[in-house]
Every structure is written in structure tokens, then in C-alpha cells.
Short mmCIF file of C-alpha atoms in Angstrom, two decimals:
data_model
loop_
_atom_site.label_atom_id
_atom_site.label_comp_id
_atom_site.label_asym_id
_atom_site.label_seq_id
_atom_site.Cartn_x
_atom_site.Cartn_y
_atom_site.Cartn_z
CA UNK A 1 82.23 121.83 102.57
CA UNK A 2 82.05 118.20 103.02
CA UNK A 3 81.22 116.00 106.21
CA UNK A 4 84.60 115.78 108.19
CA UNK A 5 84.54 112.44 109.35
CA UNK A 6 85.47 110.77 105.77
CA UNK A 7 88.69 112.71 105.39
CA UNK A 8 89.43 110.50 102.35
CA UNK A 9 86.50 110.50 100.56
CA UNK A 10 84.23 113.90 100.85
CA UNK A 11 80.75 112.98 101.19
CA UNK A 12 78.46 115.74 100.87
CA UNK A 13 75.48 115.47 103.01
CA UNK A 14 72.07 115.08 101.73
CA UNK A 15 71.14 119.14 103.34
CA UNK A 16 74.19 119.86 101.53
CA UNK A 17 72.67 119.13 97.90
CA UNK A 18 69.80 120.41 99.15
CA UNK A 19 70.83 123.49 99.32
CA UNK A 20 72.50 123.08 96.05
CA UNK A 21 69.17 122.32 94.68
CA UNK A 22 67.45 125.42 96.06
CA UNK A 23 68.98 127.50 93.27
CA UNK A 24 66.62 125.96 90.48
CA UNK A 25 63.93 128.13 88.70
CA UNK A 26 60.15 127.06 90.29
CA UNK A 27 57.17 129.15 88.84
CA UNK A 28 55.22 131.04 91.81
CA UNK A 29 52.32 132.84 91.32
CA UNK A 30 52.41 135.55 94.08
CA UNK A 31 49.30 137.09 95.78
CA UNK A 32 50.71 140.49 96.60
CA UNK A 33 52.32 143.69 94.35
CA UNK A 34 56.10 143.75 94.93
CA UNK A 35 59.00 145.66 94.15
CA UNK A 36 61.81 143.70 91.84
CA UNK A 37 64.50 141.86 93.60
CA UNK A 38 68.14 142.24 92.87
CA UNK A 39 69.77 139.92 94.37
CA UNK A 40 73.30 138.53 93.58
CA UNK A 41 71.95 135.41 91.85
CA UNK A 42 70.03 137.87 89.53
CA UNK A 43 67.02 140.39 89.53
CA UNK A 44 63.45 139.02 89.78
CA UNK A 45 60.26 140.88 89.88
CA UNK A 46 58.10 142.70 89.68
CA UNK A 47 55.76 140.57 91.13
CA UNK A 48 52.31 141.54 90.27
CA UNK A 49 49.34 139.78 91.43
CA UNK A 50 48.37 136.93 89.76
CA UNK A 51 50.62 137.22 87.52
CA UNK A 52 53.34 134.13 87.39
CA UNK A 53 56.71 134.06 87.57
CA UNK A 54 60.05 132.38 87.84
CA UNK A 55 62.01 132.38 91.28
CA UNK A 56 64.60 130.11 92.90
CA UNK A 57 62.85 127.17 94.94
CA UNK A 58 64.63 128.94 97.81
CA UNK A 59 63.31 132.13 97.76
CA UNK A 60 59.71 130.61 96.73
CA UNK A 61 59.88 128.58 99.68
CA UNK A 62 60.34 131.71 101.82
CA UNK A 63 57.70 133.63 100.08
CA UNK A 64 55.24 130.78 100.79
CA UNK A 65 55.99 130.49 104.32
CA UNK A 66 54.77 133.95 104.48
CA UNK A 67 51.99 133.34 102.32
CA UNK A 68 52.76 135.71 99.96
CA UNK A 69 52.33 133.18 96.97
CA UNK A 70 51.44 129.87 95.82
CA UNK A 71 53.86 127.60 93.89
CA UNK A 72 53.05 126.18 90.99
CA UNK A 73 54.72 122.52 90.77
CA UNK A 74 57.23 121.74 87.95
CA UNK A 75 55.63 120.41 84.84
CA UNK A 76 57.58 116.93 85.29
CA UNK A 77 55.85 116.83 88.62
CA UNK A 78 51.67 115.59 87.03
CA UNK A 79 51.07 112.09 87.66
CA UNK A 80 50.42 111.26 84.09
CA UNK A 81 54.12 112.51 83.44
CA UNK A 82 55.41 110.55 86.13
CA UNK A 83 53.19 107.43 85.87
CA UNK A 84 54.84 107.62 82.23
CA UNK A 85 58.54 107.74 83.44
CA UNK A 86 57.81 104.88 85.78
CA UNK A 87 56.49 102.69 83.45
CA UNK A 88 59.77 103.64 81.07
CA UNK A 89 61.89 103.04 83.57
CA UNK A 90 60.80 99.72 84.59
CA UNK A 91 60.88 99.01 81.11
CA UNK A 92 64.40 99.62 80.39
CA UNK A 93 66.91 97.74 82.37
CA UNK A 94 69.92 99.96 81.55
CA UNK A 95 68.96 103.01 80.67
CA UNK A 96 67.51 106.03 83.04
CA UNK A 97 65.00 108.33 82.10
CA UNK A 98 65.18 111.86 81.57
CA UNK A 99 64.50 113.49 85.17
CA UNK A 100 65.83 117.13 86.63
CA UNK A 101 68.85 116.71 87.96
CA UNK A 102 68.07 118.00 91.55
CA UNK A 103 63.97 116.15 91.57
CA UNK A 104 65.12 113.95 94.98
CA UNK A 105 65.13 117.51 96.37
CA UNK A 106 62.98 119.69 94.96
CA UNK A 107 60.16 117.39 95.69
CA UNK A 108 60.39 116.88 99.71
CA UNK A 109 61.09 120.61 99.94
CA UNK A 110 57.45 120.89 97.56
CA UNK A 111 55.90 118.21 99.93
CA UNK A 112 57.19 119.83 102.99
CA UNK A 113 56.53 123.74 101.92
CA UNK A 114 53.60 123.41 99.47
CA UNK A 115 51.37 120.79 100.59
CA UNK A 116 48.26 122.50 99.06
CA UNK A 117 49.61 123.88 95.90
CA UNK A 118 49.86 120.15 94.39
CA UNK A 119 47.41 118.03 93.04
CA UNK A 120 47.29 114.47 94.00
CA UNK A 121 49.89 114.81 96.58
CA UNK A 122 49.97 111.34 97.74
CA UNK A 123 49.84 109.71 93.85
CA UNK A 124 52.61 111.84 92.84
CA UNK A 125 54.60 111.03 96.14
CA UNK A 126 54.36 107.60 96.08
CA UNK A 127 55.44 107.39 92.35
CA UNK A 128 58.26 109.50 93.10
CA UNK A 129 58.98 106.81 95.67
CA UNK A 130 58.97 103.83 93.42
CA UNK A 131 60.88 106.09 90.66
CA UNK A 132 63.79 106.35 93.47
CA UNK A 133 63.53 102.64 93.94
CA UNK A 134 63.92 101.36 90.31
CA UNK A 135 66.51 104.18 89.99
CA UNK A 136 68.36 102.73 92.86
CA UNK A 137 68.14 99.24 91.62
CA UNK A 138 69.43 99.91 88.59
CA UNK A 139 72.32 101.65 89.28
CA UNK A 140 73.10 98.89 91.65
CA UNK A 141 73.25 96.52 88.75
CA UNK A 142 74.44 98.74 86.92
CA UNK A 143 77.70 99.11 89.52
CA UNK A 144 77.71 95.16 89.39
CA UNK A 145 79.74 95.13 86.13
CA UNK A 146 83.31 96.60 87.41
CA UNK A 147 86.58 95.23 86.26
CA UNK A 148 90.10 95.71 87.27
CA UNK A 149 90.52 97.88 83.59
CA UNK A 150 87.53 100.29 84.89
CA UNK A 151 89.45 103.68 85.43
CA UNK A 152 85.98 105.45 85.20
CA UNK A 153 82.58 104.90 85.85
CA UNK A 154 79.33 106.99 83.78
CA UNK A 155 76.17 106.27 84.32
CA UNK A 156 73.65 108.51 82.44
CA UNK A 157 70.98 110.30 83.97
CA UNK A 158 71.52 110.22 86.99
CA UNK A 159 70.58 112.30 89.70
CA UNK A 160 72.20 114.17 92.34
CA UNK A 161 71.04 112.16 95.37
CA UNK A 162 71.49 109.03 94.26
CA UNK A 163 75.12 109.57 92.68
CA UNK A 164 75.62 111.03 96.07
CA UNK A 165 74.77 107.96 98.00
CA UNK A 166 77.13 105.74 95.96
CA UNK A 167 79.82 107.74 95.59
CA UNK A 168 81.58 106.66 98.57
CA UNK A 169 81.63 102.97 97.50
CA UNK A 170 82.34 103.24 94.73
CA UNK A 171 85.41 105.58 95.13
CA UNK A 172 86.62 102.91 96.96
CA UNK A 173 85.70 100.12 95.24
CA UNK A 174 87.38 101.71 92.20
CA UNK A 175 90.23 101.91 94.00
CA UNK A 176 90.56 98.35 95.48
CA UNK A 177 90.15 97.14 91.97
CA UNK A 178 92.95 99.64 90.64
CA UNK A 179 95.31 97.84 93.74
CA UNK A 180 94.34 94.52 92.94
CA UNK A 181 94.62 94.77 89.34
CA UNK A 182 98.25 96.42 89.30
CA UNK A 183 99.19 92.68 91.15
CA UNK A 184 98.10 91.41 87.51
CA UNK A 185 100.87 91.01 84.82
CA UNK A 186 100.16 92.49 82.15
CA UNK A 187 98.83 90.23 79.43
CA UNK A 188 96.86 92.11 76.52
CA UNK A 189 95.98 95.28 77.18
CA UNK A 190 92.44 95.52 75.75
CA UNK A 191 90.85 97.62 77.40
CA UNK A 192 87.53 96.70 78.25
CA UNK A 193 84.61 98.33 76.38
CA UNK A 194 82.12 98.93 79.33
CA UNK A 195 79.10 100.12 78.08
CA UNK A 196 78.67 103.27 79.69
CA UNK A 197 82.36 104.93 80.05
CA UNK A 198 83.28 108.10 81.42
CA UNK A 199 83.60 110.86 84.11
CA UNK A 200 81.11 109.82 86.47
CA UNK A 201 82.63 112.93 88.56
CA UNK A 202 80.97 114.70 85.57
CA UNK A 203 77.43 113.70 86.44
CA UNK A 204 78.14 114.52 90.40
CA UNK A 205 79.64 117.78 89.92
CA UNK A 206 77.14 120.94 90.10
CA UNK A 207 76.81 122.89 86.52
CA UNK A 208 77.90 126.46 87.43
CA UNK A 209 75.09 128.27 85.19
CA UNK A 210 76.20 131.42 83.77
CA UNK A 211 74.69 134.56 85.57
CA UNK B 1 103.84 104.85 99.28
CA UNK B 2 101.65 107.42 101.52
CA UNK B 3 100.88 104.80 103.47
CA UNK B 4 103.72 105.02 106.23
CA UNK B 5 101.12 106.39 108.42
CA UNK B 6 98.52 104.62 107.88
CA UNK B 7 97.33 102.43 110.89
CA UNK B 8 96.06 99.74 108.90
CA UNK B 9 98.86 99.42 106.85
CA UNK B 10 100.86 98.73 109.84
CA UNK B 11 99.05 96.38 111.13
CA UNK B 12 98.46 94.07 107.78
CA UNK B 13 102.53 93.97 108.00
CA UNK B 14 102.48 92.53 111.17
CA UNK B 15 101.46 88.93 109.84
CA UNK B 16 103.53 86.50 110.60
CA UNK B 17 104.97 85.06 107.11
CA UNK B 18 107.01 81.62 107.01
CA UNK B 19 110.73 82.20 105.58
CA UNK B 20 113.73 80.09 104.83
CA UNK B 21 116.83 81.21 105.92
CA UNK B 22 119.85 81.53 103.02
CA UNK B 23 122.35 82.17 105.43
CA UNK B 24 123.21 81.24 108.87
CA UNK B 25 121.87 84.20 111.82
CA UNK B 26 123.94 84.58 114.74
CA UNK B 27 122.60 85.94 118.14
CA UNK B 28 119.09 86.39 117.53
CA UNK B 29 116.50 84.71 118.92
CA UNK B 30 113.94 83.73 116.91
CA UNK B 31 113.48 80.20 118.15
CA UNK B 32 112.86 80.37 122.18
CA UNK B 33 112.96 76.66 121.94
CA UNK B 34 116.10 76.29 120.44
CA UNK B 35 119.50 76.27 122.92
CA UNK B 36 121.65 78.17 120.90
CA UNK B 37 121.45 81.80 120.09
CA UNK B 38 122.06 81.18 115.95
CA UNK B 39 119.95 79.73 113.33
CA UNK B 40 121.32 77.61 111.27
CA UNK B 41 120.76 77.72 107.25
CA UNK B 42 117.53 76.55 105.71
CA UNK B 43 115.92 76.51 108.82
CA UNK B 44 112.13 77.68 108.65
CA UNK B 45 111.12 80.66 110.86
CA UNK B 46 107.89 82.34 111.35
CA UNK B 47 108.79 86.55 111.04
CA UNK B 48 106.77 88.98 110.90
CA UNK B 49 106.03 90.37 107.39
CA UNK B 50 107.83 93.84 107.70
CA UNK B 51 111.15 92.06 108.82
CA UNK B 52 110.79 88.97 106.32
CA UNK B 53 110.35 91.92 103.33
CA UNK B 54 113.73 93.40 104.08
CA UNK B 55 115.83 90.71 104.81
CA UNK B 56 114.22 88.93 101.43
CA UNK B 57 115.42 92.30 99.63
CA UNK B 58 119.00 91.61 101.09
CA UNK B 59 118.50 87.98 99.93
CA UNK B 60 118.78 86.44 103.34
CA UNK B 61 115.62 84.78 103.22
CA UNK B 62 113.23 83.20 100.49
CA UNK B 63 109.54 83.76 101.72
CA UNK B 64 107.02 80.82 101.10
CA UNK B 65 103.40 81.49 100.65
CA UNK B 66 101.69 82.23 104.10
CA UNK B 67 98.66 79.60 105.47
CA UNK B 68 96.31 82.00 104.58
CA UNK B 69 96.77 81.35 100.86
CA UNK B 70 96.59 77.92 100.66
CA UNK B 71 95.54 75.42 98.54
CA UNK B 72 92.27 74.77 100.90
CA UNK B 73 91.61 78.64 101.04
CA UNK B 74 92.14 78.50 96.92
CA UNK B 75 89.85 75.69 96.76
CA UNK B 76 86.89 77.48 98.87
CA UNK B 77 87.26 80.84 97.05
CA UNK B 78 86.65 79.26 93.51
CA UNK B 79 83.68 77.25 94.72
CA UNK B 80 81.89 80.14 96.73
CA UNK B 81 83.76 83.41 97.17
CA UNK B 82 81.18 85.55 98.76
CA UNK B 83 80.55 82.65 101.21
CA UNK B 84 84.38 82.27 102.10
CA UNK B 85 85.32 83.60 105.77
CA UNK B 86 88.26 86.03 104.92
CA UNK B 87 88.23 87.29 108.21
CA UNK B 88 89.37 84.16 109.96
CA UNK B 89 92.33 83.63 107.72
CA UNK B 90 93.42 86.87 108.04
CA UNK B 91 91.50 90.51 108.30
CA UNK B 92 93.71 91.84 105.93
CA UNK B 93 93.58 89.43 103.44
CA UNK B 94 94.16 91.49 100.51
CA UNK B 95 96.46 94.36 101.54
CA UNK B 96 98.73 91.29 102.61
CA UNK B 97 98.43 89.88 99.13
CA UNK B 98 99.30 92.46 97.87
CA UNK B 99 102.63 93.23 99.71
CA UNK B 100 103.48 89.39 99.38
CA UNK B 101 102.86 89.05 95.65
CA UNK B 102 105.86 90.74 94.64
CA UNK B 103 108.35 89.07 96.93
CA UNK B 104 106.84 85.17 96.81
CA UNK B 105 107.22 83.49 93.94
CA UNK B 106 104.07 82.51 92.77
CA UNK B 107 102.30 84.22 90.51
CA UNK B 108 98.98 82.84 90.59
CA UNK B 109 98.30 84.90 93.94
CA UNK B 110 97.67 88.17 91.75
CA UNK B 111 94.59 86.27 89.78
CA UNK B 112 93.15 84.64 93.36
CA UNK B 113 93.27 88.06 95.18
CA UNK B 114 92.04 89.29 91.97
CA UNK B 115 88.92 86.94 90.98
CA UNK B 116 88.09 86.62 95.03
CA UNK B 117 87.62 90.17 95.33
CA UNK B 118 85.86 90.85 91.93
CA UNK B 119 83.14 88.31 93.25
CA UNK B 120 82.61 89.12 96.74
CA UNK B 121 82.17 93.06 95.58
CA UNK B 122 79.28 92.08 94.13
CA UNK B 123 77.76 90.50 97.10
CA UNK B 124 79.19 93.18 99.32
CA UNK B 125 77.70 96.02 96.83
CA UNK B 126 73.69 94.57 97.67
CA UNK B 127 74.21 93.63 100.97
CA UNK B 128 75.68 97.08 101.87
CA UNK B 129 73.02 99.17 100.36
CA UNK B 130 69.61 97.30 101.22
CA UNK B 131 70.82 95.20 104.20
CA UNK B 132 69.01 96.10 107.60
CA UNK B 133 70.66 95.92 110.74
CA UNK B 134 69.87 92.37 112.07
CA UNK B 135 71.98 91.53 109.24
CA UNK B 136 75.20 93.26 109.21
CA UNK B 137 76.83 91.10 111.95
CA UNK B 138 76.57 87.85 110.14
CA UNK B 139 78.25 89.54 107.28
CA UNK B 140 80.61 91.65 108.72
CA UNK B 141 82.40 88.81 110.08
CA UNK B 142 83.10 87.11 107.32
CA UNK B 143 84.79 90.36 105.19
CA UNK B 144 88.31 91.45 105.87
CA UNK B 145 89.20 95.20 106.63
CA UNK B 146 89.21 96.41 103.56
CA UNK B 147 85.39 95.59 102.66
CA UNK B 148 83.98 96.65 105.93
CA UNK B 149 85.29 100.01 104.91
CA UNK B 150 83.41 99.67 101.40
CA UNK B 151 80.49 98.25 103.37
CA UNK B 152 80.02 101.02 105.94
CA UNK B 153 80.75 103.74 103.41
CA UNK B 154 77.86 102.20 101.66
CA UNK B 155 75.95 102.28 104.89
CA UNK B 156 76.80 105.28 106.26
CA UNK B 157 75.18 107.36 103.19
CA UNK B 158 71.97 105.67 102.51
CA UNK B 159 71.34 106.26 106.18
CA UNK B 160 72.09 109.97 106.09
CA UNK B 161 69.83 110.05 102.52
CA UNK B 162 66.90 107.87 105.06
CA UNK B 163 67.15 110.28 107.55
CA UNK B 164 67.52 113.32 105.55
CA UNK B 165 64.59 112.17 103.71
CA UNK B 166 61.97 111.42 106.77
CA UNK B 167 62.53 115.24 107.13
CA UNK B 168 62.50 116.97 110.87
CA UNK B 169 64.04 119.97 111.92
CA UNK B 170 65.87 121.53 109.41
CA UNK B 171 68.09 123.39 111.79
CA UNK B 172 69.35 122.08 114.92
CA UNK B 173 70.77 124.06 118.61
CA UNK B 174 74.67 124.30 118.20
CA UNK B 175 75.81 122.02 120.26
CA UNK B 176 77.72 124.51 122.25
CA UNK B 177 74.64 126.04 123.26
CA UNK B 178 73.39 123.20 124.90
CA UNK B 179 75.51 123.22 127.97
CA UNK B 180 74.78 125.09 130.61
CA UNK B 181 77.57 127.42 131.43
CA UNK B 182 78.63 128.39 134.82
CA UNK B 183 78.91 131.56 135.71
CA UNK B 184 82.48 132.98 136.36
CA UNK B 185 83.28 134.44 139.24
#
């Protein structure tokens, strides 16, 4: 599944969680009359027109490339909504707000596929932009605070892009500092109480929804 | 100890380590300079690491620290450790640290490797996320092995996220179609 050139570390490309993120609900409202779908992932339909209803983003991308519907964007997707996380996330200096897991994602495929179907395209993309950015700094800071006694790293919150970018380094890292630290003798054995401990591999790892 | 293989391990063992001989060595010749064949006892010698190791677990040597610990590298790394040119003193600095702490006897090598490393990461971890590329040389000579690894991990994935996110083509030619292929005859 993973990109073969880091044989030690699996990196999963960014069209890889891409795809991953195709599979989440999006609301369509489709302009035609048509038949329900049963497909493996589950049965949708009828579609009716006008009438709106809940598809994965993959299969509402297709339908809008053949103009069969419009998408309706994700209710975390308004600018008020967003101007609001932004503001809450610059705020806090630890903590990350609450975003959809997959909304790296789901937005460029909306900007790419559904240009028309959002209001205030370029406000809401450029505050998804400086979201990503604070994010980003954040964790980085967050990352700063690493110790030989770190076995685990959880940051809360976070999404799937951006634990995908770091978690090369700091696989690595972790493991450099487990190296160097066995060199240590072993004085006291407190473990240190980071602030945010636990299975970061927790946060990266796709939920398997029940069917 | 999976790392029999591994290239880089091999290499950091190649360092040349200064030992003191416990016991006299006949026939080799270690010293081109000198005019007999045999070493005599408590003579220094320059080995490489992999052969001072062993003959330090048969006691036939006692291993003193390399150069590349010194007191002036010591010195450096608590005044500025993200500033300190690992590279020139050895590109493996650490991995060798690590294979010399248990065999040298000084313990305060753990805590240097230790504290140099826990500082530096924290350089390396900006720099490798955010740096452009007019940057990266300056910095990349000064880290050993072992961080340019962490460093182009780092690199590697935010520019796959950059380019992923600029969009394009979502589906590219197999690169076996793109050759032409001559017809058989």
C-alpha cells in the first residue's frame, strides 16, 4: 500500500489518504430521478429530484462530473464556522480544534470538483489555508518537547494529512531518542509526564466504520 | 542486532579508534613505520573500531576515547549544539557513540551523545519542515548521517503534501506505456 522507496518507514502518499477520504458522507442534491444504488459500501438512493441526500464524496464527485447533481458543502465548510476555528486556534497554543478528520482532503477535491456549488470560494480557501498553517505550527512545537522517556507520542485532533507528513520524522526521531537513551544508566525511573501521552498510531490509523 | 546488513552500520565501524595494547602482538603489522613485525605492550595503535571491539572483549586492548569526543568537541556542544559541525568530526557521530560507550570507560559519553542530540533535534525538526532549498546545503553539512535521514524524511513528505496539494493530473501514463516499442520480427 505504501510508497516503496521508504522500506522502513511506510509513508502513505498524500493520493493515498485521499482516497481514504473519499469514503466520507457529503450531502448532494441531485437534478435527475434515479434508481437506488447498492453498492458494497452500502445502498443509496433513490435519488429524486431536488430532493437531498447523503453519498460518499467519491461517488458525488462522479455524479457532478456528469452533472447529474450539485454538492452541497459540509456544514464546517461556511466562513463564519471557519473564521471561528481560526480565531480558536490561534488562540490556543496547545490545543487543536475540533475539525473532520479527512478536511485537508475533502476540501481540494470540493475546490477542484465543485467550484460553483460553494459560496465564497476564495474566503473559505484561504482560511482553510491559514487553518493548515497554525495547525502545522503547532504540532511542530508541539513535537519540540521529546525526551529520551517518550515511548509514545498523542497529539489530539489531528488530522490525517498533517499526521501523515510528520510521521516519518518522527518515527525516526522516536527511535534515535530510544538508542540514545538506552546509552543512559538508569538513574530514577520517573517517567516523564508529557502532556499529551499516547498512541499517536491511534490518531493516524483509519476508523473502519461498521457497514 | 539486525543491523549486520546494514550499510551504514558498517561503515560507522570503520572509524579508526586509538587502543592500548595489554599484551605484546607478534607478526602483524600495524605500524608500517616500525622495523619489526611485533608490537610491543602498551604501545598505542590506531584500529579500526570493528577490530578494537573484539580484541577489547578478549581483553587485549583497553580503548581510549576517540578525537571526535574530546574535550574541545564537549566544550562546543554545551555552548551551541545546533551550531556544532558533527559532520567534520565524524558523519556518524552518534551510531559510533553508541558502539563505543559500552566498551570505553567513561561514562559521561552517554549524557553528551544524549543532551547533543536532544538539542540539535529541535533545530533539525524546523529547519526540515519549512526550510527551502537554498538552504539545505548549509545545513546538511553540518549534521551527521543519522539526521540527514530525519531531515530528508521530513523533506521528502511535505514536498509530496506541496505537490499533491497544487493539484494536476490525477492520473498519470504508466510508465511502460511511454516507450515506444519495436516491433518484433
Amino acid at each position: 500500500m505504501a510508497v516503496q522507496s521508504e522500506p522502513d518507514y511506510s509513508l502513505f502518499t498524500a493520493q493515498e489518504i485521499e482516497f481514504v477520504a473519499e469514503d466520507e458522507l457529503i450531502e448532494i442534491v441531485p437534478n435527475m430521478r434515479m434508481d437506488p444504488l447498492n453498492l458494497i459500501c452500502g445502498d443509496f438512493g433513490p435519488f429524486l429530484p431536488q430532493i437531498a441526500a447523503q453519498v460518499p464524496l467519491w461517488l458525488a464527485v462522479a455524479l457532478k462530473k456528469r452533472g447529474k447533481c450539485t454538492i452541497r458543502p459540509p456544514e464546517w465548510m461556511s466562513v463564519e464556522k471557519l473564521t471561528r476555528v481560526l480565531e480558536a486556534e490561534r488562540d490556543s497554543e496547545r490545543e487543536f480544534q475540533l475539525l473532520p478528520f479527512h478536511y485537508v482532503e475533502i476540501s481540494r477535491l470540493l475546490f477542484d470538483h465543485a467550484r460553483d456549488d460553494i459560496p465564497d470560494i476564495y474566503m473559505v480557501r484561504s482560511l482553510i489555508e491559514d487553518i493548515r498553517d497554525v495547525r502545522f505550527h503547532k504540532v511542530q512545537s508541539s513535537l519540540e518537547t521529546f525526551d529520551g522517556r517518550t515511548s509514545a507520542v498523542q497529539i489530539k485532533s489531528l488530522s490525517a494529512m498533517e499526521v501523515n507528513i510528520v510521521r516519518p520524522f518522527v518515527a525516526r526521531a522516536l527511535q534515535s531518542f530510544q538508542k540514545l537513551d538506552s546509552l543512559l544508566p538508569e538513574t530514577d525511573s520517573t517517567p516523564n509526564n508529557q502532556p499529551q501521552e499516547a498512541d499517536k498510531a491511534s490518531k493516524g490509523r483509519r476508523v473502519l466504520r461498521g457497514r | 542486532m539486525g543491523s549486520y546488513y546494514d550499510i551504514d552500520d558498517i561503515i560507522a565501524e570503520e572509524e579508526p579508534v586509538s587502543v592500548v595494547l595489554q599484551q605484546p602482538a607478534n607478526g602483524v603489522g600495524i605500524d608500517p613505520s616500525a622495523e619489526k613485525n611485533c608490537v610491543d605492550q602498551g604501545s598505542k595503535v590506531e584500529l579500526p573500531f570493528w577490530l578494537a571491539n573484539e580484541l577489547c572483549q578478549r581483553n587485549a586492548v583497553s580503548v581510549l576515547v576517540p578525537a571526535c569526543f574530546d574535550e574541545k568537541t564537549r566544550l562546543e556542544i554545551q555552548a551551541d549544539p545546533a551550531c556544532v559541525d558533527l559532520r567534520s568530526r565524524s558523519p556518524y557521530f552518534y551510531e559510533f557513540g553508541c558502539k563505543m560507550a559500552p566498551i570505553v570507560g567513561d561514562r559521561t559519553l552517554g549524557f553528551l551523545l544524549f543532551s547533543a542530540f536532544r538539542s540539535r533535534y529541535k533545530e533539525l525538526l524546523t529547519k526540515a519542515h519549512t526550510a527551502s532549498y537554498v538552504a539545505a546545503p548549509k545545513i546538511l553539512s553540518r549534521l551527521t548521517k543519522e539526521e540527514v535521514n530525519l531531515y530528508e524524511a521530513a523533506q521528502s513528505s511535505v514536498a509530496a503534501f506541496k505537490k499533491w496539494r497544487v493539484g494536476g493530473r490525477r492520473f498519470q501514463p504508466a510508465s511502460v506505456l511511454g516507450r515506444k516499442r519495436r516491433s518484433d520480427e
